[in-house]
Coordinates of C-alpha atoms and ligand atoms in Angstrom, one line a residue:
M1 CA 96.6 117.1 71.1
Y2 CA 94.2 118.7 68.9
K3 CA 92.3 117.5 66.0
F4 CA 92.5 117.1 62.5
F5 CA 89.3 116.5 60.3
I6 CA 89.5 113.5 58.4
Y7 CA 86.2 113.3 56.7
T8 CA 86.7 115.1 54.2
V9 CA 90.6 113.7 53.0
G10 CA 89.9 110.0 53.5
L11 CA 92.3 108.4 56.1
A12 CA 95.3 109.6 55.2
M13 CA 97.2 111.4 57.6
L14 CA 95.2 113.0 60.1
F15 CA 97.0 114.0 63.2
T16 CA 96.1 115.3 66.8
S17 CA 98.0 117.1 69.7
C18 CA 97.1 117.7 73.1
K19 CA 97.2 117.9 76.5
S20 CA 95.7 123.1 85.5
I21 CA 95.1 123.2 91.0
A22 CA 92.8 123.5 94.3
Q23 CA 92.8 121.4 96.6
P24 CA 90.3 119.1 96.5
T25 CA 87.0 118.4 98.8
E26 CA 87.2 115.6 101.5
T27 CA 84.7 114.4 98.9
Q28 CA 86.6 114.2 96.1
L29 CA 89.5 112.5 97.9
S30 CA 87.7 110.2 99.2
S31 CA 86.3 107.6 97.1
N32 CA 83.5 106.3 96.9
Q33 CA 84.7 103.1 95.5
S34 CA 85.5 101.2 98.5
G35 CA 89.1 100.2 98.6
Y36 CA 89.7 102.6 95.6
W37 CA 93.4 103.7 96.8
Q38 CA 95.7 106.2 94.9
Q39 CA 99.7 106.0 94.9
H40 CA 100.5 110.1 96.4
V41 CA 104.0 112.0 95.5
D42 CA 105.3 115.0 96.8
Y43 CA 108.0 116.5 94.9
T44 CA 110.1 119.3 95.4
M45 CA 112.7 120.2 92.6
A46 CA 114.9 122.8 91.8
I47 CA 116.7 123.3 88.0
D48 CA 119.2 125.9 86.7
M49 CA 118.6 126.6 82.8
D50 CA 121.1 127.8 80.5
V51 CA 119.6 129.6 77.1
N52 CA 122.9 129.1 75.6
T53 CA 123.1 125.3 75.1
Y54 CA 119.7 124.3 76.6
Q55 CA 121.0 122.5 79.5
Y56 CA 120.7 122.1 82.7
K57 CA 120.8 120.8 86.4
G58 CA 118.4 120.0 88.6
T59 CA 117.6 118.6 92.0
Q60 CA 114.3 116.2 92.8
Q61 CA 113.6 115.3 96.3
L62 CA 110.1 113.1 95.4
V63 CA 108.1 111.5 98.9
Y64 CA 106.9 108.9 97.7
T65 CA 103.6 107.0 100.0
N66 CA 102.7 103.8 99.1
N67 CA 99.1 103.8 99.6
S68 CA 98.7 100.4 98.1
P69 CA 98.1 97.3 100.1
D70 CA 101.5 96.0 97.5
V71 CA 105.3 95.8 98.9
L72 CA 107.1 97.3 96.1
D73 CA 110.8 96.1 95.2
K74 CA 111.3 98.0 92.6
V75 CA 109.8 101.9 91.7
F76 CA 110.4 103.3 88.0
Y77 CA 110.9 106.8 86.2
H78 CA 110.2 108.0 83.0
L79 CA 112.7 110.0 80.9
Y80 CA 110.8 111.2 78.3
L81 CA 113.3 113.4 76.5
N82 CA 115.4 110.5 75.4
A83 CA 112.7 109.6 73.4
F84 CA 114.3 112.5 71.1
Q85 CA 117.4 110.6 70.3
P86 CA 118.8 108.8 66.9
G87 CA 117.6 105.6 67.4
S88 CA 114.8 105.4 70.4
E89 CA 111.8 103.8 69.7
M90 CA 109.9 107.1 68.6
D91 CA 112.2 107.4 65.6
V92 CA 111.9 104.4 64.2
R93 CA 108.3 104.4 65.0
A94 CA 108.1 107.6 63.3
R95 CA 109.6 106.7 60.4
T96 CA 108.4 103.0 60.4
I97 CA 104.5 104.1 60.3
A98 CA 102.5 103.7 57.0
D99 CA 101.0 107.0 57.5
P100 CA 104.1 109.1 59.3
D101 CA 103.2 112.2 61.4
K102 CA 104.5 114.6 59.0
R103 CA 105.9 116.9 62.0
M104 CA 108.4 114.1 62.7
G105 CA 109.0 112.0 59.7
D106 CA 113.3 111.6 60.0
R107 CA 113.8 114.3 62.0
I108 CA 114.8 112.7 64.9
S109 CA 116.7 110.2 63.4
K110 CA 119.1 113.8 62.0
L111 CA 119.1 115.6 65.6
Q112 CA 123.3 116.5 66.2
P113 CA 124.6 115.8 69.2
N114 CA 124.0 118.7 70.9
E115 CA 120.9 118.8 69.4
I116 CA 118.6 115.8 70.4
G117 CA 117.2 115.4 73.9
Y118 CA 118.0 113.8 76.9
I119 CA 117.8 113.0 80.9
N120 CA 120.7 112.1 82.4
V121 CA 120.2 110.5 86.1
N122 CA 123.5 111.3 88.3
A123 CA 123.0 110.0 91.8
L124 CA 119.8 108.9 93.5
K125 CA 119.1 108.2 96.8
Q126 CA 116.5 106.8 98.9
N127 CA 115.9 107.6 102.2
G128 CA 120.6 108.9 102.1
T129 CA 121.2 105.3 100.9
D130 CA 122.7 105.1 97.7
I131 CA 120.3 102.9 94.8
T132 CA 120.8 101.0 91.7
Y133 CA 118.9 101.8 88.6
K134 CA 119.9 102.1 85.7
T135 CA 117.9 103.1 82.4
V136 CA 116.3 101.7 79.2
G137 CA 114.9 104.2 76.8
T138 CA 112.7 106.5 78.2
I139 CA 112.5 104.4 81.6
L140 CA 114.3 104.4 84.8
V141 CA 113.9 101.2 86.2
V142 CA 115.5 101.5 89.8
D143 CA 116.2 99.2 92.7
L144 CA 115.5 99.8 95.9
A145 CA 117.9 99.3 98.8
K146 CA 115.0 98.5 100.7
P147 CA 111.3 97.0 100.0
I148 CA 108.5 99.9 99.9
Q149 CA 105.4 98.4 102.7
P150 CA 102.1 99.3 102.2
G151 CA 101.6 102.9 103.8
E152 CA 104.8 103.8 104.4
K153 CA 106.5 107.2 102.8
V154 CA 110.2 107.5 101.5
T155 CA 112.1 109.7 100.1
F156 CA 114.0 109.8 97.5
D157 CA 116.7 112.3 95.9
M158 CA 118.3 112.5 92.6
D159 CA 121.1 114.8 91.1
F160 CA 120.8 115.1 86.8
D161 CA 121.7 116.7 84.0
A162 CA 119.3 117.4 80.8
Q163 CA 119.4 118.7 77.8
V164 CA 116.3 120.7 76.0
P165 CA 115.5 119.1 72.1
V166 CA 115.4 121.2 68.9
Q167 CA 111.6 121.0 69.2
I168 CA 110.1 117.4 67.5
R169 CA 107.0 117.0 68.7
R170 CA 105.4 118.8 71.6
T171 CA 108.1 119.7 73.9
G172 CA 111.8 121.4 72.6
R173 CA 113.4 124.4 71.8
N174 CA 113.1 127.2 69.4
N175 CA 110.5 125.7 67.4
V176 CA 109.0 126.8 64.1
E177 CA 107.2 130.1 65.8
G178 CA 110.3 130.6 67.6
V179 CA 109.8 129.9 71.0
A180 CA 113.2 129.5 73.3
L181 CA 111.4 127.0 75.6
S182 CA 108.2 124.1 75.3
M183 CA 108.9 121.9 78.5
A184 CA 106.6 119.1 78.6
Q185 CA 107.8 116.2 80.4
W186 CA 111.4 117.4 81.3
Y187 CA 111.8 116.1 84.3
P188 CA 112.2 112.8 85.9
K189 CA 108.4 111.4 86.6
M190 CA 107.9 108.5 88.5
A191 CA 105.6 106.0 86.6
E192 CA 102.2 105.2 88.2
Y193 CA 101.2 102.3 90.3
D194 CA 97.6 101.2 90.6
T195 CA 95.8 98.4 90.7
E196 CA 97.4 96.7 87.2
G197 CA 100.5 97.0 88.3
W198 CA 103.3 98.9 87.4
H199 CA 102.6 101.8 83.9
T200 CA 106.1 101.7 82.2
H201 CA 105.2 102.4 79.2
P202 CA 107.5 103.3 76.4
Y203 CA 107.8 107.7 75.0
I204 CA 106.6 106.4 71.7
A205 CA 104.5 108.5 70.3
R206 CA 101.8 109.7 72.3
E207 CA 99.9 110.2 75.4
F208 CA 100.9 110.0 79.3
Y209 CA 99.5 109.4 82.9
G210 CA 101.4 110.7 86.0
V211 CA 101.1 110.5 89.9
W212 CA 98.4 112.9 91.8
G213 CA 100.5 114.6 93.8
N214 CA 102.1 118.3 95.4
F215 CA 104.8 119.8 93.4
D216 CA 107.2 122.5 94.5
V217 CA 109.6 124.1 91.2
K218 CA 112.2 126.5 91.2
I219 CA 113.7 127.7 87.9
T220 CA 116.7 129.6 87.4
I221 CA 116.9 131.1 84.2
D222 CA 117.9 134.2 82.1
K223 CA 116.3 137.4 83.8
N224 CA 114.6 138.2 80.5
Y225 CA 113.0 135.1 80.4
V226 CA 109.8 135.1 81.3
I227 CA 107.3 131.2 82.8
G228 CA 104.6 130.4 82.3
G229 CA 102.9 127.0 83.1
T230 CA 101.1 124.5 85.8
G231 CA 101.3 126.3 89.6
Y232 CA 100.8 129.1 91.1
L233 CA 104.3 131.7 91.1
Q234 CA 105.6 132.1 95.0
N235 CA 107.8 135.5 94.4
P236 CA 106.9 137.7 91.8
N237 CA 107.3 141.0 94.1
E238 CA 110.6 139.5 94.3
I239 CA 111.8 138.6 90.1
G240 CA 109.8 141.3 89.4
H241 CA 107.7 138.9 86.8
G242 CA 104.5 138.0 86.8
Y243 CA 101.9 139.3 88.1
E244 CA 103.6 141.3 90.7
T245 CA 102.1 143.9 92.5
G246 CA 103.7 146.5 93.7
P247 CA 106.7 148.4 91.6
V248 CA 108.9 146.7 89.5
N249 CA 112.6 146.3 91.0
R250 CA 114.3 143.2 89.1
P251 CA 117.2 142.4 91.1
N252 CA 120.7 143.0 89.3
T253 CA 121.2 139.4 88.3
D254 CA 122.1 137.2 85.6
K255 CA 119.2 134.9 85.7
L256 CA 116.6 134.7 88.3
T257 CA 115.0 131.7 90.0
W258 CA 111.1 132.1 89.3
H259 CA 109.4 129.5 92.5
F260 CA 106.5 127.6 91.4
V261 CA 103.7 126.0 93.3
A262 CA 101.1 123.2 92.5
P263 CA 99.4 121.6 94.8
N264 CA 97.4 118.2 93.5
V265 CA 98.4 117.9 90.0
H266 CA 99.8 115.3 87.9
D267 CA 102.3 116.7 86.2
F268 CA 104.2 120.0 86.2
T269 CA 104.6 122.0 82.5
W270 CA 106.5 125.3 81.3
A271 CA 107.4 127.3 78.5
A272 CA 109.7 130.2 78.4
D273 CA 110.5 133.5 76.0
P274 CA 112.3 136.8 76.1
D275 CA 109.1 138.3 73.4
Y276 CA 106.2 136.7 76.0
I277 CA 103.6 139.3 76.3
H278 CA 101.5 138.4 79.6
D279 CA 98.1 139.4 79.5
T280 CA 95.5 138.5 82.3
I281 CA 91.9 138.5 82.5
Q282 CA 89.8 137.4 85.4
V283 CA 87.0 134.7 85.6
T284 CA 84.0 136.2 87.3
D285 CA 83.7 133.3 90.4
G286 CA 86.4 131.1 88.5
P287 CA 90.3 131.3 88.0
L288 CA 92.0 134.0 86.5
M289 CA 93.3 132.9 82.9
H290 CA 96.6 134.1 82.2
F291 CA 98.0 134.3 78.1
F292 CA 101.6 134.4 76.8
Y293 CA 102.9 135.2 73.5
K294 CA 105.7 136.6 71.5
G295 CA 104.8 140.1 70.8
T296 CA 106.7 139.7 68.3
M297 CA 104.3 138.2 66.0
P298 CA 103.3 140.1 63.0
K299 CA 100.3 142.9 63.7
E300 CA 97.3 140.5 63.5
K301 CA 97.9 137.6 65.1
L302 CA 98.6 139.9 68.2
E303 CA 95.3 141.3 67.7
N304 CA 94.2 137.1 67.5
W305 CA 95.7 137.2 71.0
K306 CA 93.8 139.5 72.2
K307 CA 90.7 138.7 70.6
I308 CA 90.7 134.8 72.0
Q309 CA 90.5 136.3 76.0
P310 CA 86.6 136.8 76.3
K311 CA 85.7 133.5 74.2
A312 CA 88.3 131.5 76.6
V313 CA 86.4 132.8 79.3
E314 CA 83.5 132.0 78.0
F315 CA 85.0 127.9 77.3
M316 CA 85.8 128.1 80.7
Q317 CA 82.1 129.1 81.9
Y318 CA 80.9 126.3 80.1
Y319 CA 82.8 123.7 80.6
S320 CA 82.3 124.5 84.2
E321 CA 78.7 124.5 84.4
H322 CA 78.4 121.8 82.3
I323 CA 81.3 118.9 83.5
G324 CA 81.7 120.5 86.8
K325 CA 83.3 123.6 88.4
Y326 CA 86.8 123.7 87.4
P327 CA 88.1 124.0 91.0
Y328 CA 92.1 125.7 91.1
K329 CA 92.3 129.0 91.1
Q330 CA 94.4 130.2 88.0
Y331 CA 94.3 128.6 84.3
S332 CA 97.1 129.6 81.1
I333 CA 96.8 129.8 77.7
I334 CA 100.8 130.1 76.4
Q335 CA 102.5 130.1 72.9
G336 CA 104.5 126.8 72.8
G337 CA 104.5 126.7 68.8
D338 CA 103.9 123.2 68.5
G339 CA 100.2 122.4 67.9
G340 CA 97.9 121.9 70.8
M341 CA 98.4 119.9 74.4
E342 CA 96.9 120.0 77.4
Y343 CA 98.9 119.6 80.7
G344 CA 97.8 120.7 84.2
M345 CA 96.0 124.1 84.5
C346 CA 97.8 124.8 81.5
T347 CA 97.9 124.0 77.2
L348 CA 100.7 125.3 74.7
I349 CA 99.2 125.9 71.7
L350 CA 100.1 127.2 68.2
G351 CA 100.6 130.9 68.5
E352 CA 100.1 131.7 64.8
G353 CA 97.0 130.4 63.1
T354 CA 93.8 131.9 62.5
Y355 CA 91.8 133.3 65.4
E356 CA 89.2 130.8 64.1
G357 CA 91.6 128.3 64.2
M358 CA 93.2 129.2 67.6
I359 CA 89.9 129.4 69.2
K360 CA 87.7 127.1 67.7
G361 CA 89.7 124.0 67.2
T362 CA 92.7 124.3 69.5
I363 CA 91.5 126.3 72.6
S364 CA 88.6 125.0 73.2
H365 CA 89.8 121.3 72.8
E366 CA 92.3 121.6 74.6
M367 CA 90.9 123.7 77.2
A368 CA 87.7 120.9 77.6
H369 CA 91.4 118.2 78.4
S370 CA 91.4 120.3 81.7
W371 CA 88.4 118.3 82.8
F372 CA 89.1 114.9 80.5
Q373 CA 93.2 114.6 81.0
F374 CA 93.9 116.5 83.6
L375 CA 91.1 116.2 86.5
L376 CA 90.0 112.9 85.1
A377 CA 93.3 111.2 84.9
T378 CA 92.6 108.6 82.9
N379 CA 95.0 106.5 81.1
E380 CA 96.2 107.6 78.4
S381 CA 98.5 105.0 77.1
K382 CA 95.8 102.5 78.1
H383 CA 92.3 104.8 76.7
P384 CA 92.6 107.8 75.3
W385 CA 89.3 107.4 73.9
M386 CA 88.1 108.6 77.0
D387 CA 90.2 111.7 77.6
E388 CA 90.2 112.7 73.4
G389 CA 86.9 111.3 72.7
F390 CA 85.2 112.9 75.4
A391 CA 87.4 116.3 75.8
T392 CA 85.9 116.4 71.7
Y393 CA 82.4 115.6 72.6
V394 CA 81.9 118.9 75.0
E395 CA 84.2 120.8 72.5
Y396 CA 81.9 121.0 69.2
R397 CA 78.5 121.4 71.6
A398 CA 80.4 124.4 73.4
V399 CA 81.7 126.0 70.0
N400 CA 78.0 124.9 68.5
T401 CA 76.5 127.1 71.5
I402 CA 79.4 129.9 72.5
F403 CA 79.4 130.7 68.7
N404 CA 75.4 130.5 67.9
E405 CA 75.9 128.1 65.4
G406 CA 72.7 126.2 65.6
K407 CA 74.0 123.1 64.7
E408 CA 71.1 120.4 65.6
N409 CA 74.1 118.2 65.6
P410 CA 76.9 119.7 66.1
L411 CA 78.8 116.0 65.6
E412 CA 77.3 115.2 62.4
N413 CA 80.8 115.0 61.0
V414 CA 81.5 113.0 64.3
Y415 CA 79.7 110.7 63.3
K416 CA 80.6 110.9 59.8
N417 CA 84.4 110.0 60.5
Y418 CA 83.3 106.7 62.6
I419 CA 81.7 105.2 60.2
Y420 CA 84.2 105.3 57.4
L421 CA 86.5 104.7 60.2
A422 CA 83.8 101.7 60.8
N423 CA 83.7 100.4 56.8
S424 CA 86.7 101.0 56.2
G425 CA 88.6 97.5 57.2
R426 CA 91.4 100.1 59.3
E427 CA 89.3 99.5 62.3
Q428 CA 90.7 98.5 66.0
P429 CA 88.8 97.7 68.8
L430 CA 88.9 101.2 71.8
T431 CA 91.3 99.1 74.2
T432 CA 94.2 99.3 72.2
Q433 CA 96.7 100.5 73.5
G434 CA 97.4 104.3 71.9
D435 CA 100.7 103.0 70.5
R436 CA 99.6 99.6 69.4
Y437 CA 97.6 101.1 66.3
D438 CA 98.5 100.0 62.7
I439 CA 98.2 103.5 61.7
N440 CA 97.9 106.8 63.1
A441 CA 94.6 107.4 61.2
A442 CA 93.2 104.6 63.0
Y443 CA 94.3 105.7 66.5
S444 CA 93.0 109.2 66.0
I445 CA 89.2 108.6 64.4
A446 CA 88.9 106.0 67.1
S447 CA 90.6 107.8 70.2
Y448 CA 88.4 111.5 68.6
Y449 CA 85.2 110.2 67.2
K450 CA 83.8 107.1 68.2
G451 CA 85.7 108.3 71.6
C452 CA 83.5 111.1 70.7
V453 CA 80.0 108.7 69.6
F454 CA 80.5 106.7 72.7
L455 CA 79.4 109.2 75.0
A456 CA 76.8 111.2 72.5
Q457 CA 75.4 107.2 71.3
L458 CA 75.0 106.9 75.2
G459 CA 72.2 109.9 74.7
Y460 CA 70.1 107.8 72.4
I461 CA 70.6 105.1 74.1
M462 CA 69.6 106.4 78.0
G463 CA 68.0 109.9 77.4
E464 CA 70.1 112.8 77.0
N465 CA 69.0 114.3 80.3
N466 CA 70.5 111.0 81.1
L467 CA 73.8 111.3 79.7
Q468 CA 74.4 115.6 81.2
K469 CA 73.4 113.9 84.6
T470 CA 75.8 110.9 84.4
I471 CA 78.5 113.0 82.9
K472 CA 78.1 115.5 85.7
K473 CA 77.8 112.8 88.1
Y474 CA 81.9 110.5 86.9
F475 CA 83.3 114.1 87.5
T476 CA 82.3 114.7 90.8
D477 CA 82.4 111.1 91.8
F478 CA 86.3 110.6 90.0
A479 CA 87.2 113.8 90.1
F480 CA 91.2 113.8 91.0
K481 CA 91.8 110.5 90.7
H482 CA 92.4 107.9 87.5
P483 CA 88.6 106.5 86.3
T484 CA 88.4 103.7 83.7
P485 CA 86.0 102.8 81.4
R486 CA 84.0 101.1 83.6
D487 CA 83.1 104.3 86.4
I488 CA 81.6 106.2 83.2
I489 CA 79.6 103.2 82.4
R490 CA 78.9 102.4 86.0
T491 CA 77.6 105.4 86.2
A492 CA 76.0 105.8 83.5
E493 CA 74.1 102.6 84.9
K494 CA 73.2 103.8 88.3
V495 CA 71.8 107.5 86.6
S496 CA 69.6 106.0 84.7
G497 CA 68.7 102.0 86.2
L498 CA 69.4 100.5 83.0
Q499 CA 71.5 98.1 82.0
L500 CA 74.1 99.1 80.0
D501 CA 77.9 97.1 80.2
W502 CA 77.1 95.7 76.7
Y503 CA 77.6 98.7 74.9
L504 CA 81.1 99.0 76.9
T505 CA 82.2 95.6 75.9
D506 CA 81.2 95.6 72.0
F507 CA 82.0 99.4 71.4
A508 CA 84.5 99.9 73.5
Q509 CA 86.4 95.7 72.6
T510 CA 85.2 95.1 69.5
T511 CA 85.1 96.1 66.2
N512 CA 81.5 95.0 66.2
K513 CA 79.1 97.4 64.4
I514 CA 75.7 98.9 64.5
D515 CA 73.7 98.2 61.5
Y516 CA 69.6 98.3 61.7
G517 CA 67.2 97.9 58.5
V518 CA 63.4 97.9 57.0
K519 CA 63.1 93.6 55.8
S520 CA 59.4 94.9 54.5
V521 CA 56.9 96.6 55.3
E522 CA 53.1 95.5 54.8
G523 CA 49.8 97.3 55.4
N524 CA 50.0 97.4 59.1
T525 CA 53.6 95.4 59.2
V526 CA 56.1 96.0 59.0
T527 CA 59.6 94.4 59.5
L528 CA 63.0 95.3 60.9
E529 CA 66.0 93.4 60.1
R530 CA 69.8 93.2 62.5
I531 CA 72.4 93.1 60.4
G532 CA 75.5 94.0 62.0
L533 CA 76.8 92.9 65.1
M534 CA 76.3 95.5 67.7
P535 CA 72.8 95.3 69.7
M536 CA 70.9 98.6 69.9
P537 CA 67.0 100.0 70.7
I538 CA 65.5 101.1 68.1
D539 CA 63.9 104.2 68.0
L540 CA 61.7 103.8 64.4
R541 CA 59.2 106.7 62.9
V542 CA 55.7 105.4 60.6
T543 CA 54.3 107.6 58.2
Y544 CA 51.1 106.5 57.1
T545 CA 49.5 106.6 54.4
D546 CA 46.9 109.7 55.7
G547 CA 50.0 112.0 56.0
T548 CA 49.9 111.5 59.7
T549 CA 53.3 110.0 61.4
E550 CA 54.2 107.9 64.9
D551 CA 57.4 107.7 66.9
F552 CA 57.9 104.4 68.0
Y553 CA 60.3 103.2 70.8
I554 CA 61.9 99.3 70.4
P555 CA 63.5 98.3 74.2
L556 CA 66.6 96.3 73.9
R557 CA 65.5 93.3 75.9
M558 CA 69.4 93.1 77.2
M559 CA 69.2 96.5 78.7
L560 CA 66.0 95.4 81.8
G561 CA 64.7 98.9 81.2
K562 CA 63.6 102.1 78.6
K563 CA 64.5 105.3 78.2
P564 CA 62.6 108.6 78.8
T565 CA 60.9 108.9 75.5
T566 CA 57.5 110.6 74.6
A567 CA 57.3 107.8 71.7
T568 CA 54.4 105.0 71.9
I569 CA 56.6 101.6 73.6
K570 CA 56.3 98.2 71.5
E571 CA 58.0 94.9 73.2
D572 CA 61.4 95.0 73.3
W573 CA 63.8 93.1 71.0
P574 CA 65.9 90.4 72.1
W575 CA 69.1 91.0 70.3
A576 CA 69.6 87.3 69.0
F577 CA 66.2 87.2 67.2
P578 CA 67.5 88.7 63.8
T579 CA 64.3 90.0 62.8
Y580 CA 61.3 92.1 64.5
T581 CA 58.2 92.6 63.7
L582 CA 55.8 95.5 64.1
E583 CA 52.5 96.1 64.3
T584 CA 50.6 99.7 64.1
T585 CA 47.0 100.5 63.5
K586 CA 47.2 102.5 60.4
T587 CA 48.4 101.8 56.9
I588 CA 52.0 102.6 56.8
Q589 CA 54.3 104.7 53.7
Q590 CA 57.1 104.8 55.2
V591 CA 59.5 103.6 57.9
E592 CA 62.7 105.3 59.0
I593 CA 64.5 104.0 62.2
D594 CA 66.3 106.3 63.6
P595 CA 65.0 109.3 62.0
K596 CA 67.1 112.0 64.5
Q597 CA 70.0 110.1 63.7
G598 CA 71.3 109.4 67.4
M599 CA 73.1 105.8 66.4
T600 CA 75.8 105.5 64.6
D601 CA 74.4 103.0 62.1
V602 CA 76.5 101.7 58.8
N603 CA 74.6 101.9 56.5
R604 CA 71.4 103.7 56.9
A605 CA 70.6 103.3 52.9
N606 CA 68.0 100.2 54.5
N607 CA 66.9 102.2 57.4
T608 CA 64.3 103.2 55.4
N609 CA 61.6 101.4 52.9
Q610 CA 61.9 104.5 51.1
L611 CA 64.8 105.9 49.6
Ligands
LIG1 ZN1 93.1 116.6 72.7

């Protein structure tokens, strides 16, 4: 999803919207946590789209592998399009939350029967035997004919029909920019089952979690439509579309069948429009990047779509260098016409924004999700901050570098936004499920900004080099898996040798705040105090009466170690002690806690003895 900017506008309205394969290597698949397992899916789907009624019929064969140690007597599918119906949880929540998303408001409640979204399951078989199922909102509950044993593979055959809703959020037809079909979460999607059990969260407002596997998808659609999305097109020459290599020889039929294959992904998304222009650009030692956008846009908007292409290549290279190599052979930026959202091997974005807004505000962010949502597939419903926050962290740094902005601290506004929330009384802990925030603003600031601060501040705690090593190791160890909060903090501990569990528990599981202050300064003695509950090691700068300065580092006792530093290292500070006294060799004029503002101290007014 994309961002908003809040600090200047207050808590009023913030939004965000968001959401690419290659074969993993042996090391990517082999878990280095003993006992780790994950389920596996192989989808073969075929749909036939009627571009006049926006209805489609589909078949789905799903080979499901139970890699868990558990016997499963039920399975669950997500039927996301059912959210776009009057009276759905998405509809009611959008109308009753205190700070509604203006893009939604009461629009769902006004949809007519031919405008709603739905997926109807018409038949379902398990290994050839009919099984019973029922639809509960956006979830399909399936009672199995025969339980699935640990290690067993079963085949589910389904017939379904569906209707693409008028575009409300992310997915849908004929959005404000006139894109015919934005097809996200369009198929019956097996829910994930992991060590926590089934993840059957209803589709209320946000975020996804899916099962890794292989997709083979055939889309039959009007011959004039161009499709972009997840997966490698298998038959460009046959249909005369896509990346055909020979002379275009389009069959003389009303409809064409596009055949895509996507190996090792956890989602499949596409968009289609008869007016799409399709450009490609090859990234050196990287993927082929595709751009799909409507040729009917005004000229200056079309020029933006040309200008963004070389910059998008730079972001691809930056993220590959700073996080880990992008493993698929393809990435597509597609005009989907509604905010920005990250998907497998692609993103759907608004196509008619400004050049800066498109590249710095949206593409930079959505591309970062290819790493933090797609390849490191955390459960976004439970841990939205690990996806949105980490994507925000790399995005701000990448923008600062790629656009030569020269900001000493590109995250300054991110810090301010989080501190604003912390002091607002509306903060909920990062452990809050994505839909369970009281207001949208609290979700957005927590997930995007506090999540970003989580990483950045880890750099203050463990040292910047250790943070950059942690990000790379986290990617190497957990790509193509479902990492959890403990995985990022365990990675940081392994890289730094420091005890860091307290940081995860306090910063992610509570709303404890950081507030350290200067209590007194007398001669060669300074006394500091801990006012907030949140522990932190302290960087302290002292200016002496002779005009010289000295940097001190006060380790936090519970870390049982220190970050690499050139500062003068003092005795550690046991968290339970409310004050700490430090002696210097010369007479002190001024002291300042955390002069580089690496921690999110919620009250900086008391960080110095001289204002
Ligand atoms: Zn996002």
